[in-house]
Amino acid sequence: MSGFKLNPEFDASHFVQHYWQKKPLLLRNLIPNFSDSLSAEELAGLACEDLVESRLVSEFEPGRWQLRNGPFEESDFTQLPPTNWTLLVQAVDQWVEDVAELKTLFEFIPSWRIDDIMVSFATAGGSVGPHYDYYDVFLLQGSGSRNWKVGERCNSAVELIQDSELSLLSNFETVVEFDLAPGDALYLPPRFSHWGVASSDSLCYSIGFRAPSMAEMIEGFSDFVIKQQDPAQRFEDSEIASNMRRGEINPGQLDDSFRQLTERFAEKEKFVAWFGCYVSQPKYPELIVPVDQPFSKEQFQSLLTEDVVLAKNPSSRFAFIESSAASSVLLFVDGAMVVFPLEQLKHITALCASTHITPEQAYRLFSNSEMAELLRQLLNQGSLLVSE
C-alpha cells in the first residue's frame, strides 16, 4: 500500500462548506510527495484487456479530435507519434490496489458518491478538448505536468462541435488557468467547462463522483414502484356522465387516478430504499463472481480461525441508511438491501467504513450471529474476498 495522505493544511470542512458543488478550487500539494501508482506502460497494458473500458483521443490536426475505443493491441501504441494523444482508462481502482487507496482520502464525501478513478496518460500536447462533465471531479496530477483552463458553468443548451463523438464545446472562454505539478489537484463542480493540455508526458487521476440525473431517478423509481403494483388495480370511471361527447375525456374523472398515482410516488420510505439500492449498484457487476463452492456456516467459521483477512471486492459498493423512525438500519450491497435492527448500527458502520476486515474485526462481527451470517453471504456472493 502506498500510504497516501492529504496535506494537513487541507481543511475538509471549509472545502465542503465553500466549494463542494459550488465553484472550482486549485489545491496545491494536496497529496505531498505523491508518486504514481502505475506506469504509462502498465496503464497501456490495462487498456489491452477485454474487461477494461478505455479510450484513445488524438489531435493530430489542430482543433480536430479523433476518438478510438479499446480494447487495444500493443501495436496500436507503438504506431503512435510522440505527441498530441491521450489514453484514458476507466475504473483503474478496480484493478490497481494503490489507485483504489486514493478513494480513502476523500472520506469527507460519503463513499457511495465516488464513482471511479479514471487514469489518463497524455503525451506533450495531448488533450481531450474543451468540455464539461455532469459530475464533481478531482483532477489529481501524477508525473509530468498539465495546463488546465477553466471556463464558465454550462447548461444543456450550450453549443457543441458538430460531428464529434466527444461532446466538445464549440466556444470556450478561459476564466482561470493553472499549471499542475505532481500532487496538485483541481476540483471542478458539475458542468464547469474545462480544457486540460499536457505540458509534458504526464499521468492524471480523475476521481469522479456519481450523481444520478432526474431522468434516471424517475425511470428507476418508477420501475421500482411498478413492480409493487397489483395488476387488478386499474382506471375506474363508475361515475361516468351519460351526456359526454363521443371521444371526450373528462379531466374531472381523472382525479382519482391522479391521486392514486401521486400517492404511490410520494412514499419517501420507498424512495429511500430504492435510492440506496440504485446508488450501490456496481458499475461492473461482471467482476463480482460468486465462489465456486459456497462456504457453509461451519466452513466459514473454520476459515476465520485461520486469521485470514477479508477484503471488499473492488467492484462492490457498500452503503447504509440509519432509520431512527423505524428503529432499523438499511444495508445496501451491490444493489441489494438488507434490514437490520438499529442495535447493529455500530457493526454496519464499521463494515461500510473498512476496505479490509482484519481477523480481530471479523471475530467481533462473528460473535454476533446476524453479522456472521451477513459476512458469510457476502463472501459467497463475491462482494467480499479472501485477501491474499
PDB file of N, CA, C and O in Angstrom, residues 35-100:
ATOM      1  N   SER A  35       3.476  10.023  -5.644  1.00  0.00           N
ATOM      2  CA  SER A  35       4.133   9.263  -6.715  1.00  0.00           C
ATOM      3  C   SER A  35       3.103   8.354  -7.367  1.00  0.00           C
ATOM      4  O   SER A  35       2.140   7.914  -6.721  1.00  0.00           O
ATOM      5  N   ASP A  36       3.316   8.055  -8.623  1.00  0.00           N
ATOM      6  CA  ASP A  36       2.343   7.287  -9.387  1.00  0.00           C
ATOM      7  C   ASP A  36       2.193   5.864  -8.863  1.00  0.00           C
ATOM      8  O   ASP A  36       3.149   5.245  -8.405  1.00  0.00           O
ATOM      9  N   SER A  37       0.963   5.367  -8.982  1.00  0.00           N
ATOM     10  CA  SER A  37       0.656   4.001  -8.570  1.00  0.00           C
ATOM     11  C   SER A  37       0.874   2.999  -9.690  1.00  0.00           C
ATOM     12  O   SER A  37       0.836   1.789  -9.451  1.00  0.00           O
ATOM     13  N   LEU A  38       1.056   3.487 -10.889  1.00  0.00           N
ATOM     14  CA  LEU A  38       1.344   2.626 -12.033  1.00  0.00           C
ATOM     15  C   LEU A  38       2.049   3.458 -13.089  1.00  0.00           C
ATOM     16  O   LEU A  38       1.996   4.691 -13.061  1.00  0.00           O
ATOM     17  N   SER A  39       2.694   2.780 -14.026  1.00  0.00           N
ATOM     18  CA  SER A  39       3.413   3.477 -15.092  1.00  0.00           C
ATOM     19  C   SER A  39       2.521   3.624 -16.313  1.00  0.00           C
ATOM     20  O   SER A  39       1.457   2.997 -16.409  1.00  0.00           O
ATOM     21  N   ALA A  40       2.971   4.446 -17.255  1.00  0.00           N
ATOM     22  CA  ALA A  40       2.237   4.597 -18.509  1.00  0.00           C
ATOM     23  C   ALA A  40       2.143   3.260 -19.236  1.00  0.00           C
ATOM     24  O   ALA A  40       1.114   2.943 -19.855  1.00  0.00           O
ATOM     25  N   GLU A  41       3.202   2.470 -19.158  1.00  0.00           N
ATOM     26  CA  GLU A  41       3.202   1.157 -19.819  1.00  0.00           C
ATOM     27  C   GLU A  41       2.185   0.222 -19.174  1.00  0.00           C
ATOM     28  O   GLU A  41       1.478  -0.526 -19.877  1.00  0.00           O
ATOM     29  N   GLU A  42       2.081   0.274 -17.850  1.00  0.00           N
ATOM     30  CA  GLU A  42       1.094  -0.569 -17.165  1.00  0.00           C
ATOM     31  C   GLU A  42      -0.323  -0.123 -17.494  1.00  0.00           C
ATOM     32  O   GLU A  42      -1.233  -0.954 -17.632  1.00  0.00           O
ATOM     33  N   LEU A  43      -0.517   1.187 -17.618  1.00  0.00           N
ATOM     34  CA  LEU A  43      -1.834   1.700 -17.998  1.00  0.00           C
ATOM     35  C   LEU A  43      -2.206   1.221 -19.402  1.00  0.00           C
ATOM     36  O   LEU A  43      -3.338   0.797 -19.657  1.00  0.00           O
ATOM     37  N   ALA A  44      -1.243   1.270 -20.315  1.00  0.00           N
ATOM     38  CA  ALA A  44      -1.482   0.781 -21.673  1.00  0.00           C
ATOM     39  C   ALA A  44      -1.794  -0.710 -21.661  1.00  0.00           C
ATOM     40  O   ALA A  44      -2.637  -1.192 -22.433  1.00  0.00           O
ATOM     41  N   GLY A  45      -1.148  -1.443 -20.759  1.00  0.00           N
ATOM     42  CA  GLY A  45      -1.433  -2.868 -20.644  1.00  0.00           C
ATOM     43  C   GLY A  45      -2.864  -3.124 -20.216  1.00  0.00           C
ATOM     44  O   GLY A  45      -3.533  -4.034 -20.743  1.00  0.00           O
ATOM     45  N   LEU A  46      -3.360  -2.319 -19.264  1.00  0.00           N
ATOM     46  CA  LEU A  46      -4.756  -2.446 -18.855  1.00  0.00           C
ATOM     47  C   LEU A  46      -5.696  -2.173 -20.031  1.00  0.00           C
ATOM     48  O   LEU A  46      -6.725  -2.837 -20.195  1.00  0.00           O
ATOM     49  N   ALA A  47      -5.346  -1.176 -20.854  1.00  0.00           N
ATOM     50  CA  ALA A  47      -6.189  -0.796 -21.985  1.00  0.00           C
ATOM     51  C   ALA A  47      -6.271  -1.894 -23.040  1.00  0.00           C
ATOM     52  O   ALA A  47      -7.127  -1.838 -23.924  1.00  0.00           O
ATOM     53  N   CYS A  48      -5.418  -2.890 -22.935  1.00  0.00           N
ATOM     54  CA  CYS A  48      -5.449  -4.021 -23.878  1.00  0.00           C
ATOM     55  C   CYS A  48      -6.335  -5.161 -23.370  1.00  0.00           C
ATOM     56  O   CYS A  48      -6.536  -6.143 -24.101  1.00  0.00           O
ATOM     57  N   GLU A  49      -6.856  -5.027 -22.146  1.00  0.00           N
ATOM     58  CA  GLU A  49      -7.684  -6.083 -21.567  1.00  0.00           C
ATOM     59  C   GLU A  49      -9.137  -5.920 -21.999  1.00  0.00           C
ATOM     60  O   GLU A  49      -9.664  -4.816 -22.059  1.00  0.00           O
ATOM     61  N   ASP A  50      -9.793  -7.051 -22.259  1.00  0.00           N
ATOM     62  CA  ASP A  50     -11.171  -7.025 -22.760  1.00  0.00           C
ATOM     63  C   ASP A  50     -12.152  -6.421 -21.762  1.00  0.00           C
ATOM     64  O   ASP A  50     -13.125  -5.763 -22.161  1.00  0.00           O
ATOM     65  N   LEU A  51     -11.947  -6.639 -20.467  1.00  0.00           N
ATOM     66  CA  LEU A  51     -12.906  -6.187 -19.463  1.00  0.00           C
ATOM     67  C   LEU A  51     -12.704  -4.741 -19.040  1.00  0.00           C
ATOM     68  O   LEU A  51     -13.487  -4.207 -18.246  1.00  0.00           O
ATOM     69  N   VAL A  52     -11.670  -4.093 -19.577  1.00  0.00           N
ATOM     70  CA  VAL A  52     -11.333  -2.732 -19.157  1.00  0.00           C
ATOM     71  C   VAL A  52     -11.832  -1.732 -20.199  1.00  0.00           C
ATOM     72  O   VAL A  52     -11.612  -1.904 -21.397  1.00  0.00           O
ATOM     73  N   GLU A  53     -12.515  -0.698 -19.718  1.00  0.00           N
ATOM     74  CA  GLU A  53     -13.040   0.352 -20.590  1.00  0.00           C
ATOM     75  C   GLU A  53     -11.948   1.402 -20.836  1.00  0.00           C
ATOM     76  O   GLU A  53     -11.418   1.984 -19.890  1.00  0.00           O
ATOM     77  N   SER A  54     -11.631   1.645 -22.090  1.00  0.00           N
ATOM     78  CA  SER A  54     -10.546   2.578 -22.395  1.00  0.00           C
ATOM     79  C   SER A  54     -10.838   3.335 -23.684  1.00  0.00           C
ATOM     80  O   SER A  54     -11.617   2.885 -24.533  1.00  0.00           O
ATOM     81  N   ARG A  55     -10.179   4.499 -23.806  1.00  0.00           N
ATOM     82  CA  ARG A  55     -10.337   5.345 -24.992  1.00  0.00           C
ATOM     83  C   ARG A  55      -8.987   5.951 -25.364  1.00  0.00           C
ATOM     84  O   ARG A  55      -8.132   6.153 -24.490  1.00  0.00           O
ATOM     85  N   LEU A  56      -8.837   6.257 -26.627  1.00  0.00           N
ATOM     86  CA  LEU A  56      -7.641   6.934 -27.120  1.00  0.00           C
ATOM     87  C   LEU A  56      -8.103   8.152 -27.901  1.00  0.00           C
ATOM     88  O   LEU A  56      -8.859   8.020 -28.872  1.00  0.00           O
ATOM     89  N   VAL A  57      -7.681   9.332 -27.454  1.00  0.00           N
ATOM     90  CA  VAL A  57      -8.084  10.589 -28.098  1.00  0.00           C
ATOM     91  C   VAL A  57      -6.841  11.261 -28.665  1.00  0.00           C
ATOM     92  O   VAL A  57      -5.856  11.465 -27.953  1.00  0.00           O
ATOM     93  N   SER A  58      -6.914  11.608 -29.925  1.00  0.00           N
ATOM     94  CA  SER A  58      -5.766  12.244 -30.583  1.00  0.00           C
ATOM     95  C   SER A  58      -6.191  13.542 -31.253  1.00  0.00           C
ATOM     96  O   SER A  58      -7.346  13.709 -31.650  1.00  0.00           O
ATOM     97  N   GLU A  59      -5.238  14.444 -31.358  1.00  0.00           N
ATOM     98  CA  GLU A  59      -5.457  15.736 -32.050  1.00  0.00           C
ATOM     99  C   GLU A  59      -4.253  15.978 -32.958  1.00  0.00           C
ATOM    100  O   GLU A  59      -3.431  16.846 -32.690  1.00  0.00           O
ATOM    101  N   PHE A  60      -4.200  15.200 -34.034  1.00  0.00           N
ATOM    102  CA  PHE A  60      -3.055  15.313 -34.931  1.00  0.00           C
ATOM    103  C   PHE A  60      -3.198  16.496 -35.889  1.00  0.00           C
ATOM    104  O   PHE A  60      -2.240  16.923 -36.506  1.00  0.00           O
ATOM    105  N   GLU A  61      -4.430  17.020 -35.986  1.00  0.00           N
ATOM    106  CA  GLU A  61      -4.676  18.275 -36.693  1.00  0.00           C
ATOM    107  C   GLU A  61      -5.298  19.236 -35.700  1.00  0.00           C
ATOM    108  O   GLU A  61      -6.229  18.856 -34.979  1.00  0.00           O
ATOM    109  N   PRO A  62      -4.824  20.481 -35.632  1.00  0.00           N
ATOM    110  CA  PRO A  62      -5.352  21.434 -34.640  1.00  0.00           C
ATOM    111  C   PRO A  62      -6.871  21.561 -34.707  1.00  0.00           C
ATOM    112  O   PRO A  62      -7.450  21.795 -35.772  1.00  0.00           O
ATOM    113  N   GLY A  63      -7.525  21.364 -33.549  1.00  0.00           N
ATOM    114  CA  GLY A  63      -8.962  21.525 -33.470  1.00  0.00           C
ATOM    115  C   GLY A  63      -9.767  20.347 -33.983  1.00  0.00           C
ATOM    116  O   GLY A  63     -10.999  20.401 -34.006  1.00  0.00           O
ATOM    117  N   ARG A  64      -9.100  19.252 -34.363  1.00  0.00           N
ATOM    118  CA  ARG A  64      -9.807  18.065 -34.876  1.00  0.00           C
ATOM    119  C   ARG A  64      -9.398  16.851 -34.023  1.00  0.00           C
ATOM    120  O   ARG A  64      -8.316  16.309 -34.195  1.00  0.00           O
ATOM    121  N   TRP A  65     -10.287  16.515 -33.081  1.00  0.00           N
ATOM    122  CA  TRP A  65     -10.018  15.406 -32.177  1.00  0.00           C
ATOM    123  C   TRP A  65     -10.638  14.124 -32.717  1.00  0.00           C
ATOM    124  O   TRP A  65     -11.761  14.127 -33.239  1.00  0.00           O
ATOM    125  N   GLN A  66      -9.928  13.042 -32.567  1.00  0.00           N
ATOM    126  CA  GLN A  66     -10.408  11.738 -33.006  1.00  0.00           C
ATOM    127  C   GLN A  66     -10.463  10.791 -31.810  1.00  0.00           C
ATOM    128  O   GLN A  66      -9.586  10.814 -30.950  1.00  0.00           O
ATOM    129  N   LEU A  67     -11.505   9.970 -31.782  1.00  0.00           N
ATOM    130  CA  LEU A  67     -11.728   9.044 -30.674  1.00  0.00           C
ATOM    131  C   LEU A  67     -11.661   7.604 -31.160  1.00  0.00           C
ATOM    132  O   LEU A  67     -12.259   7.255 -32.183  1.00  0.00           O
ATOM    133  N   ARG A  68     -10.930   6.777 -30.422  1.00  0.00           N
ATOM    134  CA  ARG A  68     -10.922   5.330 -30.643  1.00  0.00           C
ATOM    135  C   ARG A  68     -11.204   4.654 -29.304  1.00  0.00           C
ATOM    136  O   ARG A  68     -10.696   5.082 -28.260  1.00  0.00           O
ATOM    137  N   ASN A  69     -12.007   3.605 -29.335  1.00  0.00           N
ATOM    138  CA  ASN A  69     -12.353   2.878 -28.122  1.00  0.00           C
ATOM    139  C   ASN A  69     -11.591   1.560 -28.049  1.00  0.00           C
ATOM    140  O   ASN A  69     -11.366   0.897 -29.073  1.00  0.00           O
ATOM    141  N   GLY A  70     -11.190   1.184 -26.830  1.00  0.00           N
ATOM    142  CA  GLY A  70     -10.494  -0.073 -26.624  1.00  0.00           C
ATOM    143  C   GLY A  70     -11.447  -1.249 -26.619  1.00  0.00           C
ATOM    144  O   GLY A  70     -12.656  -1.083 -26.818  1.00  0.00           O
ATOM    145  N   PRO A  71     -10.944  -2.464 -26.412  1.00  0.00           N
ATOM    146  CA  PRO A  71      -9.556  -2.760 -26.048  1.00  0.00           C
ATOM    147  C   PRO A  71      -8.588  -2.587 -27.226  1.00  0.00           C
ATOM    148  O   PRO A  71      -8.986  -2.689 -28.387  1.00  0.00           O
ATOM    149  N   PHE A  72      -7.319  -2.319 -26.888  1.00  0.00           N
ATOM    150  CA  PHE A  72      -6.309  -2.032 -27.901  1.00  0.00           C
ATOM    151  C   PHE A  72      -5.310  -3.185 -28.003  1.00  0.00           C
ATOM    152  O   PHE A  72      -5.259  -4.075 -27.155  1.00  0.00           O
ATOM    153  N   GLU A  73      -4.528  -3.131 -29.051  1.00  0.00           N
ATOM    154  CA  GLU A  73      -3.401  -4.031 -29.220  1.00  0.00           C
ATOM    155  C   GLU A  73      -2.119  -3.253 -28.918  1.00  0.00           C
ATOM    156  O   GLU A  73      -2.087  -2.026 -29.024  1.00  0.00           O
ATOM    157  N   GLU A  74      -1.076  -3.967 -28.541  1.00  0.00           N
ATOM    158  CA  GLU A  74       0.197  -3.303 -28.254  1.00  0.00           C
ATOM    159  C   GLU A  74       0.675  -2.484 -29.446  1.00  0.00           C
ATOM    160  O   GLU A  74       1.227  -1.382 -29.284  1.00  0.00           O
ATOM    161  N   SER A  75       0.425  -2.985 -30.644  1.00  0.00           N
ATOM    162  CA  SER A  75       0.859  -2.278 -31.859  1.00  0.00           C
ATOM    163  C   SER A  75       0.157  -0.943 -32.029  1.00  0.00           C
ATOM    164  O   SER A  75       0.672  -0.038 -32.692  1.00  0.00           O
ATOM    165  N   ASP A  76      -1.045  -0.799 -31.433  1.00  0.00           N
ATOM    166  CA  ASP A  76      -1.751   0.477 -31.531  1.00  0.00           C
ATOM    167  C   ASP A  76      -0.947   1.605 -30.899  1.00  0.00           C
ATOM    168  O   ASP A  76      -1.029   2.764 -31.340  1.00  0.00           O
ATOM    169  N   PHE A  77      -0.190   1.288 -29.868  1.00  0.00           N
ATOM    170  CA  PHE A  77       0.592   2.311 -29.179  1.00  0.00           C
ATOM    171  C   PHE A  77       1.959   2.522 -29.831  1.00  0.00           C
ATOM    172  O   PHE A  77       2.456   3.649 -29.862  1.00  0.00           O
ATOM    173  N   THR A  78       2.548   1.458 -30.325  1.00  0.00           N
ATOM    174  CA  THR A  78       3.878   1.603 -30.937  1.00  0.00           C
ATOM    175  C   THR A  78       3.814   2.390 -32.245  1.00  0.00           C
ATOM    176  O   THR A  78       4.822   2.944 -32.684  1.00  0.00           O
ATOM    177  N   GLN A  79       2.632   2.463 -32.846  1.00  0.00           N
ATOM    178  CA  GLN A  79       2.476   3.185 -34.105  1.00  0.00           C
ATOM    179  C   GLN A  79       2.121   4.658 -33.913  1.00  0.00           C
ATOM    180  O   GLN A  79       2.022   5.403 -34.880  1.00  0.00           O
ATOM    181  N   LEU A  80       1.923   5.077 -32.668  1.00  0.00           N
ATOM    182  CA  LEU A  80       1.518   6.460 -32.412  1.00  0.00           C
ATOM    183  C   LEU A  80       2.717   7.403 -32.483  1.00  0.00           C
ATOM    184  O   LEU A  80       3.848   7.022 -32.151  1.00  0.00           O
ATOM    185  N   PRO A  81       2.471   8.658 -32.864  1.00  0.00           N
ATOM    186  CA  PRO A  81       3.547   9.656 -32.835  1.00  0.00           C
ATOM    187  C   PRO A  81       3.886  10.019 -31.394  1.00  0.00           C
ATOM    188  O   PRO A  81       3.169   9.654 -30.459  1.00  0.00           O
ATOM    189  N   PRO A  82       4.956  10.769 -31.170  1.00  0.00           N
ATOM    190  CA  PRO A  82       5.399  11.065 -29.801  1.00  0.00           C
ATOM    191  C   PRO A  82       4.565  12.118 -29.071  1.00  0.00           C
ATOM    192  O   PRO A  82       4.738  12.305 -27.869  1.00  0.00           O
ATOM    193  N   THR A  83       3.672  12.825 -29.752  1.00  0.00           N
ATOM    194  CA  THR A  83       2.925  13.909 -29.113  1.00  0.00           C
ATOM    195  C   THR A  83       1.452  13.897 -29.535  1.00  0.00           C
ATOM    196  O   THR A  83       1.048  13.189 -30.454  1.00  0.00           O
ATOM    197  N   ASN A  84       0.657  14.687 -28.797  1.00  0.00           N
ATOM    198  CA  ASN A  84      -0.719  15.037 -29.147  1.00  0.00           C
ATOM    199  C   ASN A  84      -1.723  13.884 -29.087  1.00  0.00           C
ATOM    200  O   ASN A  84      -2.673  13.827 -29.869  1.00  0.00           O
ATOM    201  N   TRP A  85      -1.562  13.004 -28.123  1.00  0.00           N
ATOM    202  CA  TRP A  85      -2.587  11.990 -27.908  1.00  0.00           C
ATOM    203  C   TRP A  85      -2.705  11.668 -26.424  1.00  0.00           C
ATOM    204  O   TRP A  85      -1.785  11.909 -25.642  1.00  0.00           O
ATOM    205  N   THR A  86      -3.873  11.132 -26.063  1.00  0.00           N
ATOM    206  CA  THR A  86      -4.185  10.830 -24.670  1.00  0.00           C
ATOM    207  C   THR A  86      -4.850   9.463 -24.579  1.00  0.00           C
ATOM    208  O   THR A  86      -5.787   9.174 -25.327  1.00  0.00           O
ATOM    209  N   LEU A  87      -4.397   8.653 -23.652  1.00  0.00           N
ATOM    210  CA  LEU A  87      -5.026   7.371 -23.346  1.00  0.00           C
ATOM    211  C   LEU A  87      -5.777   7.513 -22.028  1.00  0.00           C
ATOM    212  O   LEU A  87      -5.207   7.950 -21.029  1.00  0.00           O
ATOM    213  N   LEU A  88      -7.058   7.149 -22.040  1.00  0.00           N
ATOM    214  CA  LEU A  88      -7.877   7.242 -20.835  1.00  0.00           C
ATOM    215  C   LEU A  88      -8.397   5.851 -20.489  1.00  0.00           C
ATOM    216  O   LEU A  88      -8.999   5.178 -21.333  1.00  0.00           O
ATOM    217  N   VAL A  89      -8.186   5.441 -19.249  1.00  0.00           N
ATOM    218  CA  VAL A  89      -8.616   4.122 -18.793  1.00  0.00           C
ATOM    219  C   VAL A  89      -9.552   4.302 -17.597  1.00  0.00           C
ATOM    220  O   VAL A  89      -9.174   4.913 -16.596  1.00  0.00           O
ATOM    221  N   GLN A  90     -10.758   3.786 -17.738  1.00  0.00           N
ATOM    222  CA  GLN A  90     -11.792   3.962 -16.724  1.00  0.00           C
ATOM    223  C   GLN A  90     -11.607   2.955 -15.591  1.00  0.00           C
ATOM    224  O   GLN A  90     -11.112   1.840 -15.790  1.00  0.00           O
ATOM    225  N   ALA A  91     -12.021   3.371 -14.390  1.00  0.00           N
ATOM    226  CA  ALA A  91     -12.113   2.473 -13.225  1.00  0.00           C
ATOM    227  C   ALA A  91     -10.825   1.711 -12.960  1.00  0.00           C
ATOM    228  O   ALA A  91     -10.845   0.505 -12.702  1.00  0.00           O
ATOM    229  N   VAL A  92      -9.706   2.406 -12.969  1.00  0.00           N
ATOM    230  CA  VAL A  92      -8.425   1.752 -12.677  1.00  0.00           C
ATOM    231  C   VAL A  92      -8.393   1.278 -11.223  1.00  0.00           C
ATOM    232  O   VAL A  92      -7.682   0.331 -10.873  1.00  0.00           O
ATOM    233  N   ASP A  93      -9.195   1.917 -10.370  1.00  0.00           N
ATOM    234  CA  ASP A  93      -9.277   1.486  -8.975  1.00  0.00           C
ATOM    235  C   ASP A  93      -9.802   0.056  -8.843  1.00  0.00           C
ATOM    236  O   ASP A  93      -9.614  -0.579  -7.805  1.00  0.00           O
ATOM    237  N   GLN A  94     -10.469  -0.460  -9.881  1.00  0.00           N
ATOM    238  CA  GLN A  94     -10.944  -1.839  -9.841  1.00  0.00           C
ATOM    239  C   GLN A  94      -9.799  -2.838 -10.009  1.00  0.00           C
ATOM    240  O   GLN A  94      -9.939  -4.008  -9.669  1.00  0.00           O
ATOM    241  N   TRP A  95      -8.691  -2.351 -10.554  1.00  0.00           N
ATOM    242  CA  TRP A  95      -7.623  -3.261 -10.951  1.00  0.00           C
ATOM    243  C   TRP A  95      -6.307  -3.035 -10.205  1.00  0.00           C
ATOM    244  O   TRP A  95      -5.484  -3.942 -10.119  1.00  0.00           O
ATOM    245  N   VAL A  96      -6.091  -1.829  -9.699  1.00  0.00           N
ATOM    246  CA  VAL A  96      -4.815  -1.496  -9.052  1.00  0.00           C
ATOM    247  C   VAL A  96      -5.111  -1.042  -7.626  1.00  0.00           C
ATOM    248  O   VAL A  96      -5.745   0.000  -7.408  1.00  0.00           O
ATOM    249  N   GLU A  97      -4.644  -1.814  -6.652  1.00  0.00           N
ATOM    250  CA  GLU A  97      -4.984  -1.554  -5.255  1.00  0.00           C
ATOM    251  C   GLU A  97      -4.508  -0.182  -4.790  1.00  0.00           C
ATOM    252  O   GLU A  97      -5.204   0.510  -4.045  1.00  0.00           O
ATOM    253  N   ASP A  98      -3.317   0.233  -5.210  1.00  0.00           N
ATOM    254  CA  ASP A  98      -2.805   1.532  -4.782  1.00  0.00           C
ATOM    255  C   ASP A  98      -3.658   2.678  -5.323  1.00  0.00           C
ATOM    256  O   ASP A  98      -3.788   3.722  -4.679  1.00  0.00           O
ATOM    257  N   VAL A  99      -4.231   2.509  -6.509  1.00  0.00           N
ATOM    258  CA  VAL A  99      -5.131   3.524  -7.040  1.00  0.00           C
ATOM    259  C   VAL A  99      -6.427   3.542  -6.234  1.00  0.00           C
ATOM    260  O   VAL A  99      -6.962   4.606  -5.902  1.00  0.00           O
ATOM    261  N   ALA A 100      -6.928   2.363  -5.889  1.00  0.00           N
ATOM    262  CA  ALA A 100      -8.146   2.277  -5.077  1.00  0.00           C
ATOM    263  C   ALA A 100      -7.959   2.975  -3.735  1.00  0.00           C
ATOM    264  O   ALA A 100      -8.898   3.559  -3.180  1.00  0.00           O
TER     265      ALA A 100
END
